[in-house]
Structures are given as structure tokens and as C-alpha cells.
CSV table of C-alpha atoms in Angstrom, one decimal:
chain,number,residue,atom,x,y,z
A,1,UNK,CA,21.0,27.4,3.2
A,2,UNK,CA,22.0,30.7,4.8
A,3,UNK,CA,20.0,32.3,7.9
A,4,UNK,CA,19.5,35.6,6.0
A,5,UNK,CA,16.9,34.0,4.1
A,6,UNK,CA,15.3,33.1,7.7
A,7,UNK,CA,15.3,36.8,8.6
A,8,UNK,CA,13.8,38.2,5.6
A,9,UNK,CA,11.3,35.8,4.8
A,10,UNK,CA,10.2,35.9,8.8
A,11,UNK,CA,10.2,39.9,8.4
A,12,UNK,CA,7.8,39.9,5.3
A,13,UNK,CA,5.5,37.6,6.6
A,14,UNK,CA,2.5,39.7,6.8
A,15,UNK,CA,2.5,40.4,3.0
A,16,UNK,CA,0.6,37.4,2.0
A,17,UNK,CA,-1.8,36.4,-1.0
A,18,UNK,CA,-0.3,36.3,-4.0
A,19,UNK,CA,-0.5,32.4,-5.8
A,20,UNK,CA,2.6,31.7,-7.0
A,21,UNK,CA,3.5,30.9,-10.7
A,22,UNK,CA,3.2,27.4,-11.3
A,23,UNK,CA,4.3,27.3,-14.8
A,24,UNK,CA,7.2,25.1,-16.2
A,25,UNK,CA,9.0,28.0,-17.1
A,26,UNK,CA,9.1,29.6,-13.7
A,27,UNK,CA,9.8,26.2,-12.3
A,28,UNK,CA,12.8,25.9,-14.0
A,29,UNK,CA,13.9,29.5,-13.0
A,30,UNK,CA,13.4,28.9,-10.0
A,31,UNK,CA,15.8,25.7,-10.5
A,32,UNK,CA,18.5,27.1,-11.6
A,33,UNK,CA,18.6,30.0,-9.2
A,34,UNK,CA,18.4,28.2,-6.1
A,35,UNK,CA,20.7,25.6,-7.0
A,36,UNK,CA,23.6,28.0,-7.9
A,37,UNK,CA,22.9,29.8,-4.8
A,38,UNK,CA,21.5,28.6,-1.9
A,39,UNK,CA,22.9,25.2,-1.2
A,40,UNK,CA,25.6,25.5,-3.5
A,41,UNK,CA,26.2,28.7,-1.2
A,42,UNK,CA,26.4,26.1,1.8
A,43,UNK,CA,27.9,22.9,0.7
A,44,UNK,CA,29.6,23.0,-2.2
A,45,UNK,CA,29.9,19.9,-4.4
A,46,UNK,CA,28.4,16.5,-3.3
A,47,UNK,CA,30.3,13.4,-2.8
A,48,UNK,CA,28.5,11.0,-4.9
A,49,UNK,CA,28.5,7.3,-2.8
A,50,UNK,CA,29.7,8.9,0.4
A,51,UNK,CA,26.3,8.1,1.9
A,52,UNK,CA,26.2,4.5,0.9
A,53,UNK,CA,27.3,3.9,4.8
A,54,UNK,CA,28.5,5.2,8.8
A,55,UNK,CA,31.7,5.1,9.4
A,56,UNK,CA,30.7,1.8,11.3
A,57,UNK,CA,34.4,0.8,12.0
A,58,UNK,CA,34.8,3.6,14.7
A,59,UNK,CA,31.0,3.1,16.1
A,60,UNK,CA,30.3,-0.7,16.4
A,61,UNK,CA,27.2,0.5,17.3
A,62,UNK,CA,25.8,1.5,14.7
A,63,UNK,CA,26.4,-1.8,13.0
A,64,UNK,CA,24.7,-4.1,15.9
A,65,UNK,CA,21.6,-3.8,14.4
A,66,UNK,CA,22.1,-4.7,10.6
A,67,UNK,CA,22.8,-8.5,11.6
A,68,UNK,CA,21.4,-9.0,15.0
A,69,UNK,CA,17.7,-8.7,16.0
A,70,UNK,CA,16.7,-9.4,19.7
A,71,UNK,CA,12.3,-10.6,20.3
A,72,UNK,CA,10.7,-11.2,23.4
A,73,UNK,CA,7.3,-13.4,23.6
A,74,UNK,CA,4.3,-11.6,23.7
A,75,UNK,CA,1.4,-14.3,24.4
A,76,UNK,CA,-0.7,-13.4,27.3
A,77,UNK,CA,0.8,-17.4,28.9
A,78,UNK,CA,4.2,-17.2,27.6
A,79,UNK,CA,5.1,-20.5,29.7
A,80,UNK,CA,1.9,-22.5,28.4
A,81,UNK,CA,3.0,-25.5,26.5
A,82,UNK,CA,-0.3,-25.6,24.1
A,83,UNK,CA,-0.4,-21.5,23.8
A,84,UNK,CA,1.3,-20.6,20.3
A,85,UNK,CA,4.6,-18.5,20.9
A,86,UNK,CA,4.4,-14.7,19.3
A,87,UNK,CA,7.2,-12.4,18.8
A,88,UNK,CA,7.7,-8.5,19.3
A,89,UNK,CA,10.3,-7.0,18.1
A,90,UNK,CA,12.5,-4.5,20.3
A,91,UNK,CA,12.5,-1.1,19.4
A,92,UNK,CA,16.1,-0.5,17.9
A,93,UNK,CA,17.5,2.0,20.7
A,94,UNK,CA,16.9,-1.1,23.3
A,95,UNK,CA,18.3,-3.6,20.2
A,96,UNK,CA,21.5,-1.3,20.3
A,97,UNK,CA,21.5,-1.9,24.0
A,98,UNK,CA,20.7,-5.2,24.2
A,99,UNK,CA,23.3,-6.6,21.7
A,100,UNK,CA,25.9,-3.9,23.2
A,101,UNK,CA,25.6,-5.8,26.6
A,102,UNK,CA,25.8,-9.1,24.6
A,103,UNK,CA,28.8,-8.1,22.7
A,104,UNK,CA,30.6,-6.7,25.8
A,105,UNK,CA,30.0,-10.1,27.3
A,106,UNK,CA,27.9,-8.6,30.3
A,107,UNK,CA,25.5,-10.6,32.2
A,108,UNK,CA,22.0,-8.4,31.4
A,109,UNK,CA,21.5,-5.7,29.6
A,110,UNK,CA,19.7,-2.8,31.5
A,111,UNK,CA,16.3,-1.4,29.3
A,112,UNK,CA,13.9,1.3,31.4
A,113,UNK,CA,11.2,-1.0,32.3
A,114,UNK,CA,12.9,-4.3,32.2
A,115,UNK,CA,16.2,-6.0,32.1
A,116,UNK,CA,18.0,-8.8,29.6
A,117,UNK,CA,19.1,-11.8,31.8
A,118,UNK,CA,21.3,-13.3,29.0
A,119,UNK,CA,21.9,-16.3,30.6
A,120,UNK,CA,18.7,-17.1,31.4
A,121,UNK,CA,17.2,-15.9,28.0
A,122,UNK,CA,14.3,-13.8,30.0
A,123,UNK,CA,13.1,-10.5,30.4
A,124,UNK,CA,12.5,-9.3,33.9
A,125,UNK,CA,10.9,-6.2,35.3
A,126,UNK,CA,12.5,-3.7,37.1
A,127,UNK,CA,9.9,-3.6,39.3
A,128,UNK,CA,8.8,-6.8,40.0
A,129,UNK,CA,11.0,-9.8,39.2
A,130,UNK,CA,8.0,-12.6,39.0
A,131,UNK,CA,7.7,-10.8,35.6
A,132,UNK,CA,9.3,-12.7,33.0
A,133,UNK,CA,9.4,-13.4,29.5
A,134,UNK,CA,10.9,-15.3,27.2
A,135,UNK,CA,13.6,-13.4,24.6
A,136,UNK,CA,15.9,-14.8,21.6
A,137,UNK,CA,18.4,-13.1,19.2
A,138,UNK,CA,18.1,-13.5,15.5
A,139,UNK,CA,21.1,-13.2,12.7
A,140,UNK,CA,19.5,-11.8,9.7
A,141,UNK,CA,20.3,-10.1,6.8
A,142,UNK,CA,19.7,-6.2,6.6
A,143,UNK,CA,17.3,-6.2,3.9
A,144,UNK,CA,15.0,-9.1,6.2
A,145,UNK,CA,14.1,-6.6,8.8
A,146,UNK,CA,10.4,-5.8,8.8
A,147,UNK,CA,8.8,-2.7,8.0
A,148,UNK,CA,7.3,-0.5,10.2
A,149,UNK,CA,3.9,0.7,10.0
A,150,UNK,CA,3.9,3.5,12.4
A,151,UNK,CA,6.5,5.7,10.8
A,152,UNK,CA,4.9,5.8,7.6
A,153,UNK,CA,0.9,6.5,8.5
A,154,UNK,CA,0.9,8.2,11.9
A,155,UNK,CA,-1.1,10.8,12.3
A,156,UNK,CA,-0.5,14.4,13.7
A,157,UNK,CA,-0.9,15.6,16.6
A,158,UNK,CA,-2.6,18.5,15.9
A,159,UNK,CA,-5.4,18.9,13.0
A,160,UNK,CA,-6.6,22.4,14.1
A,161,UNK,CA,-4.1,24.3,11.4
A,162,UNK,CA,-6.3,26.7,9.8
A,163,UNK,CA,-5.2,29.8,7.4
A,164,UNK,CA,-2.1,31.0,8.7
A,165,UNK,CA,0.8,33.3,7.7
A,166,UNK,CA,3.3,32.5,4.8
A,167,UNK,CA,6.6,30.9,5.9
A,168,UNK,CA,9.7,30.8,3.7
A,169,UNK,CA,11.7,27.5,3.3
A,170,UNK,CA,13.9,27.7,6.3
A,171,UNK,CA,11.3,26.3,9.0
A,172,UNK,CA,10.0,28.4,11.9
A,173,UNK,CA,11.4,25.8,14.3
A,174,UNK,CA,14.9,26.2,12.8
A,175,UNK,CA,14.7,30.0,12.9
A,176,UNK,CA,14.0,29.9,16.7
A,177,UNK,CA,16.5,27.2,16.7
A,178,UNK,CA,19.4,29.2,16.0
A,179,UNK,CA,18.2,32.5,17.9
A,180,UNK,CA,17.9,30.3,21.1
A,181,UNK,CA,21.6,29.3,20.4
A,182,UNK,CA,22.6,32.7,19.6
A,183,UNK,CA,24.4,31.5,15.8
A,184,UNK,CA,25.1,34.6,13.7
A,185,UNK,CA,23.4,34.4,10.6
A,186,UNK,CA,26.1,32.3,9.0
A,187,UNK,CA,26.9,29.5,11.4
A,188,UNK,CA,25.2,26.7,9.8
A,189,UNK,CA,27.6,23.7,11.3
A,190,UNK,CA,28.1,23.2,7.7
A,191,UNK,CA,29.4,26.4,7.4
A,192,UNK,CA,31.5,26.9,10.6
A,193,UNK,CA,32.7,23.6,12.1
A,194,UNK,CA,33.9,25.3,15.1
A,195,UNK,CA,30.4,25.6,16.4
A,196,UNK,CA,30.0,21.3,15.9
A,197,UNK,CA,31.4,20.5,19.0
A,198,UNK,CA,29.0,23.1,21.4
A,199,UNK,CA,25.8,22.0,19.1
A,200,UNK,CA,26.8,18.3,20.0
A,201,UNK,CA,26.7,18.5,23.7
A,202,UNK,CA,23.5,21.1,23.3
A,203,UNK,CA,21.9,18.1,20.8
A,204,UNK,CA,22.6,15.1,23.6
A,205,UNK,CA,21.4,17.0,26.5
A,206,UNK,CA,18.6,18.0,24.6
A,207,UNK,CA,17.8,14.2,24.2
A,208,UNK,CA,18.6,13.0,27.1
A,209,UNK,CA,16.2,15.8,28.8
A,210,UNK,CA,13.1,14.7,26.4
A,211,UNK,CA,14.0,10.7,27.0
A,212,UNK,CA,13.4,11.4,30.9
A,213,UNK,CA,10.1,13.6,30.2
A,214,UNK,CA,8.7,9.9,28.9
A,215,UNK,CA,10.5,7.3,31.3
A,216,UNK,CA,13.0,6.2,28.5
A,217,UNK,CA,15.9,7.3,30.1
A,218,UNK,CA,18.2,4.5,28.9
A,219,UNK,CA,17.5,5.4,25.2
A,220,UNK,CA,18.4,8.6,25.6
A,221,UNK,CA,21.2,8.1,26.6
A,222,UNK,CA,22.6,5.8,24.1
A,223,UNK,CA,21.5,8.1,21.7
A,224,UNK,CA,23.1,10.7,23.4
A,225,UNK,CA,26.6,8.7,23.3
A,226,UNK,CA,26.1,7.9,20.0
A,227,UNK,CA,25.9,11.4,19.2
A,228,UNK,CA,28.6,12.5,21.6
A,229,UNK,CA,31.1,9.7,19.5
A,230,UNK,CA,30.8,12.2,16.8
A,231,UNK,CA,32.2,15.3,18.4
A,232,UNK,CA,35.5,16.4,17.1
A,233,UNK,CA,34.3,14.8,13.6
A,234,UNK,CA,33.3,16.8,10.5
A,235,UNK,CA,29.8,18.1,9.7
A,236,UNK,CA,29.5,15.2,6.7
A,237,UNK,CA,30.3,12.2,9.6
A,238,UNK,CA,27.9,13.9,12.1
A,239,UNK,CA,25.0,14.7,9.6
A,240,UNK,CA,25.3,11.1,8.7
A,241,UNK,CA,25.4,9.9,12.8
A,242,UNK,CA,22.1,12.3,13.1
A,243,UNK,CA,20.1,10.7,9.8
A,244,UNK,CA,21.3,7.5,11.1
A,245,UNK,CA,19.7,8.2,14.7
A,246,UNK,CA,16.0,10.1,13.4
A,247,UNK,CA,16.0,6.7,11.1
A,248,UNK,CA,16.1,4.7,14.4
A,249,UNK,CA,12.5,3.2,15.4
A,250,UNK,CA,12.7,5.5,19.2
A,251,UNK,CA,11.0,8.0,20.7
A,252,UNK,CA,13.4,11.0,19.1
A,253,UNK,CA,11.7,11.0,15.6
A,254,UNK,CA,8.1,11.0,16.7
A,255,UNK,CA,9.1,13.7,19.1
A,256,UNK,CA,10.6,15.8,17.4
A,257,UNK,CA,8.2,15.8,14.3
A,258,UNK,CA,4.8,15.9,16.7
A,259,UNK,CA,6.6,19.7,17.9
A,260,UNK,CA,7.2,20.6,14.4
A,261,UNK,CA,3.9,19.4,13.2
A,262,UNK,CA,2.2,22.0,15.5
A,263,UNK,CA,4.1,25.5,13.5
A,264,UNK,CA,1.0,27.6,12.7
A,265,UNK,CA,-1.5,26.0,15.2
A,266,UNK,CA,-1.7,29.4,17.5
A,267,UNK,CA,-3.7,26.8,19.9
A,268,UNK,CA,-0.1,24.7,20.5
A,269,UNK,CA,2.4,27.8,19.6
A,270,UNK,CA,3.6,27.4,22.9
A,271,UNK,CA,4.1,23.9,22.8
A,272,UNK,CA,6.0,23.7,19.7
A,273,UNK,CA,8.2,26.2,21.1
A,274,UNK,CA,9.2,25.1,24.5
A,275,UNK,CA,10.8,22.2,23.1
A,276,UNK,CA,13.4,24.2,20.5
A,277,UNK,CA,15.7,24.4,23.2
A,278,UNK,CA,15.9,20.5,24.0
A,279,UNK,CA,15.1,19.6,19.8
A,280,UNK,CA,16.4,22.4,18.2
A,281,UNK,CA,20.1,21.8,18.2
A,282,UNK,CA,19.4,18.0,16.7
A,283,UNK,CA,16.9,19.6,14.4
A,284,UNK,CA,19.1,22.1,13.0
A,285,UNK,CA,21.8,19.2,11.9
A,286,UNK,CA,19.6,17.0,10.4
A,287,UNK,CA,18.1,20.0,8.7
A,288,UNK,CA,21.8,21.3,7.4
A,289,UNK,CA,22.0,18.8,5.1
A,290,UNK,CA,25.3,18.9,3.1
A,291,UNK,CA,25.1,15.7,0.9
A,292,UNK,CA,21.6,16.8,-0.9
A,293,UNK,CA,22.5,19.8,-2.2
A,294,UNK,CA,20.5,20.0,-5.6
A,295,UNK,CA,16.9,19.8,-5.6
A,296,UNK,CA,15.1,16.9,-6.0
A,297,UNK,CA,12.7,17.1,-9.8
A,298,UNK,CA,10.3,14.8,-11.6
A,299,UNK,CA,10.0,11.8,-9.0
A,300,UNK,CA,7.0,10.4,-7.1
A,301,UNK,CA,6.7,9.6,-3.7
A,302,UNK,CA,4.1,7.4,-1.6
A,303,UNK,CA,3.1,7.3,1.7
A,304,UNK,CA,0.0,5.5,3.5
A,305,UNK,CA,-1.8,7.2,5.7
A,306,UNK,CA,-5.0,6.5,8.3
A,307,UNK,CA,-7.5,9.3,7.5
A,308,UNK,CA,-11.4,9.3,8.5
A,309,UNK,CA,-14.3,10.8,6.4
A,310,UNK,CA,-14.1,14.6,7.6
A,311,UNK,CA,-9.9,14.6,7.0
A,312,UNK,CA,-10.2,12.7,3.6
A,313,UNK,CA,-13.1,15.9,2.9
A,314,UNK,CA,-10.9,18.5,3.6
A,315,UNK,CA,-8.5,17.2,0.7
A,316,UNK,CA,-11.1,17.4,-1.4
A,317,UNK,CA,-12.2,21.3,-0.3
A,318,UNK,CA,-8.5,21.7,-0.8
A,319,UNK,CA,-8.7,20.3,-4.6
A,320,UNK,CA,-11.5,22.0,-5.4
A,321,UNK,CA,-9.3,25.8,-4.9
A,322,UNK,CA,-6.0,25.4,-6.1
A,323,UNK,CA,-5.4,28.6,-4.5
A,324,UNK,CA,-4.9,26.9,-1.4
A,325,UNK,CA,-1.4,25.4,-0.7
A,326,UNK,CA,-0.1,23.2,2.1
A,327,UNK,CA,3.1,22.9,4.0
A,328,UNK,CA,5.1,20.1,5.7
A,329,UNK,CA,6.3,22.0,8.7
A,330,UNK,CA,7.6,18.8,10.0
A,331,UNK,CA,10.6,15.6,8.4
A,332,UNK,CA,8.0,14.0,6.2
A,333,UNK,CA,8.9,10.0,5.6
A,334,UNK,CA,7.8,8.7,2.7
A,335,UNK,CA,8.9,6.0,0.3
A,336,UNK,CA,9.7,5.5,-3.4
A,337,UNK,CA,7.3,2.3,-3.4
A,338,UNK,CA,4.3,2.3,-4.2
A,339,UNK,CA,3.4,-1.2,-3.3
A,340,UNK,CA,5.1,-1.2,0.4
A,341,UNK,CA,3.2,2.3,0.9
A,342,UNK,CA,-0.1,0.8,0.0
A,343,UNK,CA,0.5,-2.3,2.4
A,344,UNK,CA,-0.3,0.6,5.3
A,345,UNK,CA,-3.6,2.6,6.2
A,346,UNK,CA,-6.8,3.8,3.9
A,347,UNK,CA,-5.2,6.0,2.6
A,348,UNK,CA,-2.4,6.5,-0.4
A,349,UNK,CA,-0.9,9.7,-0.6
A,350,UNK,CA,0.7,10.0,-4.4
A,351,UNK,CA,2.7,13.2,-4.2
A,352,UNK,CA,4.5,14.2,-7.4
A,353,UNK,CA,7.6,16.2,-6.7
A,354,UNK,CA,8.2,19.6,-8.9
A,355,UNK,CA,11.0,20.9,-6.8
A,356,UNK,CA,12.1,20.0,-3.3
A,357,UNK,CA,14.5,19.2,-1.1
A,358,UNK,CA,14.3,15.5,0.1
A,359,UNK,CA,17.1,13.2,1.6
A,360,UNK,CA,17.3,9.7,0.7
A,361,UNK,CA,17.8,7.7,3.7
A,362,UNK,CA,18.0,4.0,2.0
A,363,UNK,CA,21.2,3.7,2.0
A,364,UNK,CA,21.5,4.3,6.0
A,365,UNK,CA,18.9,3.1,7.8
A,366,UNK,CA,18.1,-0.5,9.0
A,367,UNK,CA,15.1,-0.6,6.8
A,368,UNK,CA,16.3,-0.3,3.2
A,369,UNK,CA,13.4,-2.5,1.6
A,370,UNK,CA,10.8,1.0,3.2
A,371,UNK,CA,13.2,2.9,0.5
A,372,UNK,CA,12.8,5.8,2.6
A,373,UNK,CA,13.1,9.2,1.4
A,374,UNK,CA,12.4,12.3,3.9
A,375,UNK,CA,11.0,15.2,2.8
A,376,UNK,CA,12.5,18.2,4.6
A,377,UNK,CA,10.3,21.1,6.6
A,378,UNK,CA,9.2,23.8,4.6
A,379,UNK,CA,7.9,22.1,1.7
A,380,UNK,CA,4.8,23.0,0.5
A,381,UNK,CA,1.9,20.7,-1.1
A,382,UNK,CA,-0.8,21.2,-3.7
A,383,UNK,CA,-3.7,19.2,-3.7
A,384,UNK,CA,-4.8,17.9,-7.1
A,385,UNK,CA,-6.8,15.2,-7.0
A,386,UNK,CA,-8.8,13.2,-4.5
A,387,UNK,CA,-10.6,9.7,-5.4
A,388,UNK,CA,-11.9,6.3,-3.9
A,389,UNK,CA,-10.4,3.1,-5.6
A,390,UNK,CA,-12.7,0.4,-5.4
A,391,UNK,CA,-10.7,-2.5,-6.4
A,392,UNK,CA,-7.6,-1.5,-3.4
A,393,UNK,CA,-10.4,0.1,-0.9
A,394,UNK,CA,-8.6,2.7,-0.4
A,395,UNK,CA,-8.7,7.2,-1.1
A,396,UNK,CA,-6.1,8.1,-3.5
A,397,UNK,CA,-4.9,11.7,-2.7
A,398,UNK,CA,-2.9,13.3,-5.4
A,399,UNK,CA,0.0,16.0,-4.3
A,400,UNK,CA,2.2,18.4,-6.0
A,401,UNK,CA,5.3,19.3,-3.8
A,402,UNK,CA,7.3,22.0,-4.6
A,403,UNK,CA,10.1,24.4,-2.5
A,404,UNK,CA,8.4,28.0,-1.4
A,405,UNK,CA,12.5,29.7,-1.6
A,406,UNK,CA,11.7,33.1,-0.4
A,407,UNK,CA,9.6,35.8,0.8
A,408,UNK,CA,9.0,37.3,-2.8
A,409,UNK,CA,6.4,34.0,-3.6
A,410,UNK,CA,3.7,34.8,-0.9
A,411,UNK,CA,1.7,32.1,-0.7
A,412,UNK,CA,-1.6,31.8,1.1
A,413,UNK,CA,-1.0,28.3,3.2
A,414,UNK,CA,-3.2,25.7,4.4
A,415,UNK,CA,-1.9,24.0,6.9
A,416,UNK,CA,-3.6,20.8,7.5
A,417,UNK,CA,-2.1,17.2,8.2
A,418,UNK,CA,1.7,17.2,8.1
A,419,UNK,CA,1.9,13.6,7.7
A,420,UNK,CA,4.6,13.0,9.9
């Protein structure tokens, strides 16, 4: 990825219209061109396997959560003899917490609301110590953890995306991104390692600035550290430390993607844009991808979604004119199972991948049974199908996804839901 691209697909923006060719033909053109110049350009060669796992032995944090799950009872009389217990999990920022303070042999564990009192197995508020709950830690296995609903069918915030102008595939957000941190067009971290060290402390301030906006101080800053950890490392460790941290169940993902999602809603422009200088410096790591370097061809990906009758209509206007394209402005989760995608929502979104750049995140998050794989910003979507399925109750919506790689295929975009 280089940030010439950014400049001249930003500068052309206004010439918009033309549909591009969808043929095979051009497809695989398009194929070979990017891939022996763009990211080639960037990374270089991948190292097959080097993903399989963090460097774990020089952050026991990142490991606390692959055998160790803390719960705290969640029935309205959690001291009732005759009340059946129930469980919540912990998000896994205050899991890392929790089982840090356990590890470390500390007497509580400090979260933003509550605190752990380890020997007495409660939960205590911060503000009032009459309330208490119950907690416990569970061993498990990795491939035992539950899945999570919310990161695969949450909405946007924003559905008021109309017709807007034609973006090329490095993301609006990344663009302001770098000119907010004054990068010359070819200091992609990936690219110039002597810039890793500044974007680090620029990415954990960030964080910790959006953790206090939403009273989740605390999380921040373990993110922050976990980040920090990572500083005089190479752009392949800290990528990995950044994948590892968006796959965490925290505030920082739905953050993050809920500014992204609003790129081309000129009702929000302002939002979207006052938080590149606290998100755009993680953003832009997690975006400079160096291990998936080729483009991602003939696979199908599957994500649930919760959509009502006038959202599930307008992918059906957008079937009807193929003319019309889409684009995830936002990191897109989705998963390469079908069945654990159709466990969530009323919707199933089937999206066939023609080209794209996607990151398969299996292999380091917590969550490997979700067999996550995140769809990067700038992708853009066709709709070619939309139909009810009686016997599962649920609308099937049919997507093509393919890479828009530069200002010379104007496209006409829709911008509608961006999934997450």
C-alpha cells in the first residue's frame, strides 16, 4: 500500500459514474497487477505460519485469557439460596486485568466500576461497598470460550449514507490519518520502522483518551501498555499486538469502526473526523497489514445481521440496479461458517469474495471456533440477491465483494449499512 494512491484517488474524486468491468477477464487483470505492485510494493514476501501466535513468552498477557476465564453472578438475589445462579462473562480487557492481579498475587484487582476482592471471591462497587457479587475463575480450553453475538450482527451507527463520492481503496479515515501525523507519502510503519516508536505512544494516548470519554479508564490503559510492550519491536510483532487487541471483546473495536462507519454521511463528517487524531494512529497499523499481502479470491464469507423491513428493502432496491455498489468504510468481521453466522440475528449476509483484502484473525484471537476473518476498509459490495428462507426464518442477502484499486474505476457508491 503506498499513500500516493491516497492522493490521487482523493484528487479525482469528482470524476464519478463509470461501472466498472466486472468480467472474469478484467478480474484477473486486475489480480495480477495489484499483487505485483501494491502490496508486494509494501511487504514483500509473507511468512507463511508466522501468524499462528503472539510472541506470548515476552507478554504474559496476552496469554491470561486463552486458559483462564473470570464470571460474576448476575441473578437479581445473588445471595438467595432457592434463586438459580447465572453467569456473565467479563469483557476480556477486565479478564486481562483480573487474572493479572491474580497472577501477581495481589489482593483485588481494580475494574472502573467495581473491584475483585480475591479472597473473598466478590465484586464490590467503587462506589458503594454494600454492592457485592459473587465471582469465580474457570480453566478452560481456548477453543471452549463462547461466541459473541455482538461483534458479528451490530448494527451501524449511522444508516443515513446516501449517493456519495467515489473513494479509492486506501480509506478516507487512513488518508486523514497520516496527514494529521504529517507521514510523507511513504512512511507506512511497514515501510519505515523508524516512525513505529512515535505512532506507538500517538496509538496509546489515543486510547487511553477515548477509554476516559466512556468511564473505562482502566481498560484503556491496559490496552495502552499492552501496546506500549511493543515499542522498539518490528512492524510484524506490533501488527500482530494491534490484531490481537481490535480482536479483544472492549470498547476499542466498536469505537473505532462506529467512526469509520460514518465516511460519506456529510450529516456525521465531523464526527468521523474528530476522532482520527485519537484512532487514527491504531487504525493505520492495523490497516498496514504486512502478513496478507495477496488478495484474497474465490471464498465465501458469512455474517448475521439484525435488519428490519425498510433496511432488508433497500438490499433489494440495491439488487434490482447492479449499477449501484457498496462500500465497507469500516474493519468488517465476518466468519468462514456458515452455521455459527446463522446462530445470530434475521439476517444472513452470504458475501462471495471476487477480490479483496481480508485478514484472517483465527489463529489470534480468543475466539477461534467464530473463525473470524476481517474484511478491511475500502472494500466494495454488490448486491445480487435478496430472499426470505422459510424453513431458517430468516432474509438471505447475497454479496459480491471485490477491491475498488484506483481512481481510473469510478464507481458510483452506495453507501448503506457497513456491517461493522
Amino acid at each position: 500500500r503506498t499513500f500516493g494512491t491516497v492522493e490521487r484517488s482523493s484528487h479525482e474524486r469528482r470524476q464519478v459514474t463509470t461501472i466498472v468491468d466486472r468480467s472474469t477477464n478484467s478480474t484477473q487483470r486486475e489480480l495480477a497487477t495489484i499483487e505485483s505492485s501494491s502490496r508486494n510494493e509494501q511487504c514483500g514476501s509473507r511468512n507463511p505460519g508466522s501468524l499462528a501466535c503472539i510472541n506470548r513468552e515476552t507478554n504474559s498477557k496476552l496469554s491470561s485469557i486463552k486458559c483462564v476465564e473470570w464470571m460474576w453472578q448476575s441473578n437479581p438475589n445473588v445471595f438467595s439460596n432457592s434463586e438459580p445462579a447465572e453467569w456473565n462473562h467479563y469483557s476480556d480487557v477486565e479478564n486481562l486485568i483480573i487474572e493479572g492481579a491474580y497472577s501477581n498475587g495481589e489482593s483485588k484487582a481494580v475494574l472502573d466500576e467495581y473491584y475483585i476482592d480475591f479472597k473473598a471471591n466478590l465484586q464490590i462497587s467503587n462506589t458503594d461497598e454494600y454492592k457485592q457479587r459473587p465471582v469465580k475463575r474457570l480453566v478452560r480450553k481456548r477453543e471452549d470460550k463462547h461466541l459473541r453475538e455482538q461483534r458479528f450482527v451490530d448494527l451501524p451507527v449511522s444508516t443515513g449514507r446516501s449517493f456519495s463520492d467515489a473513494y479509492g481503496w486506501v480509506p478516507p479515515f487512513v488518508i486523514e490519518a497520516r496527514k494529521y501525523l504529517k507521514l510523507e507519502v511513504k512512511d507506512l510503519p511497514s515501510r519505515n520502522p523508524k516512525v513505529i516508536p512515535m505512532l506507538i505512544d500517538k496509538a496509546a494516548d489515543g486510547i487511553i483518551q477515548e477509554s476516559k470519554h466512556i468511564g473505562k479508564d482502566n481498560e484503556g490503559k491496559e490496552l495502552a501498555n499492552m501496546l506500549k510492550e511493543q515499542k522498539n519491536q518490528g512492524i510484524q510483532e506490533v501488527w500482530k499486538c494491534c490484531a490481537f487487541i481490535y480482536s479483544l471483546e472492549s470498547f476499542l473495536y466498536k469505537t473505532l469502526n462506529a467512526a469509520m462507519r460514518l465516511v460519506g454521511d456529510e450529516y456525521h463528517d465531523y464526527v468521523w473526523r474528530s476522532k482520527v487524531h485519537t484512532l487514527g494512529p491504531f487504525c493505520l497499523f492495523l490497516w498496514d497489514d504486512p502478513y496478507n499481502s495477496k488478495l484474497t479470491t474465490n471464498k465465501t464469507l458469512y455474517r448475521g445481521a439484525n435488519l428490519n423491513d425498510e433496511q432488508i428493502a433497500r438490499y433489494e432496491e440495491m439488487s434490482r440496479d447492479r449499477s449501484i455498489l457498496g462500500s465497507f468504510q469500516a474493519f468488517t468481521s465476518s466468519s468462514r461458517n456458515r452455521t455459527k453466522a446463522e446462530e445470530f440475528g434475521n439476517t444472513l449476509f452470504i458475501m462471495e469474495i471476487l477480490i479483496a483484502f481480508t485478514a484472517d484473525l483465527s489463529n489470534i484471537t480468543e475466539y477461534p471456533n467464530e473463525e473470524e476473518e476481517l474484511i478491511t476498509p475500502g472494500v466494495c459490495f454488490q448486491v445480487t440477491k435478496v430472499q426470505f428462507d422459510r424453513k431458517m426464518k430468516k432474509s438471505l442477502i447475497y454479496l459480491k465483494l471485490r477491491q475498488r484499486f484506483s481512481s481510473k474505476q469510478n464507481i458510483h457508491l452506495y453507501f448503506w449499512e457497513s456491517l461493522s
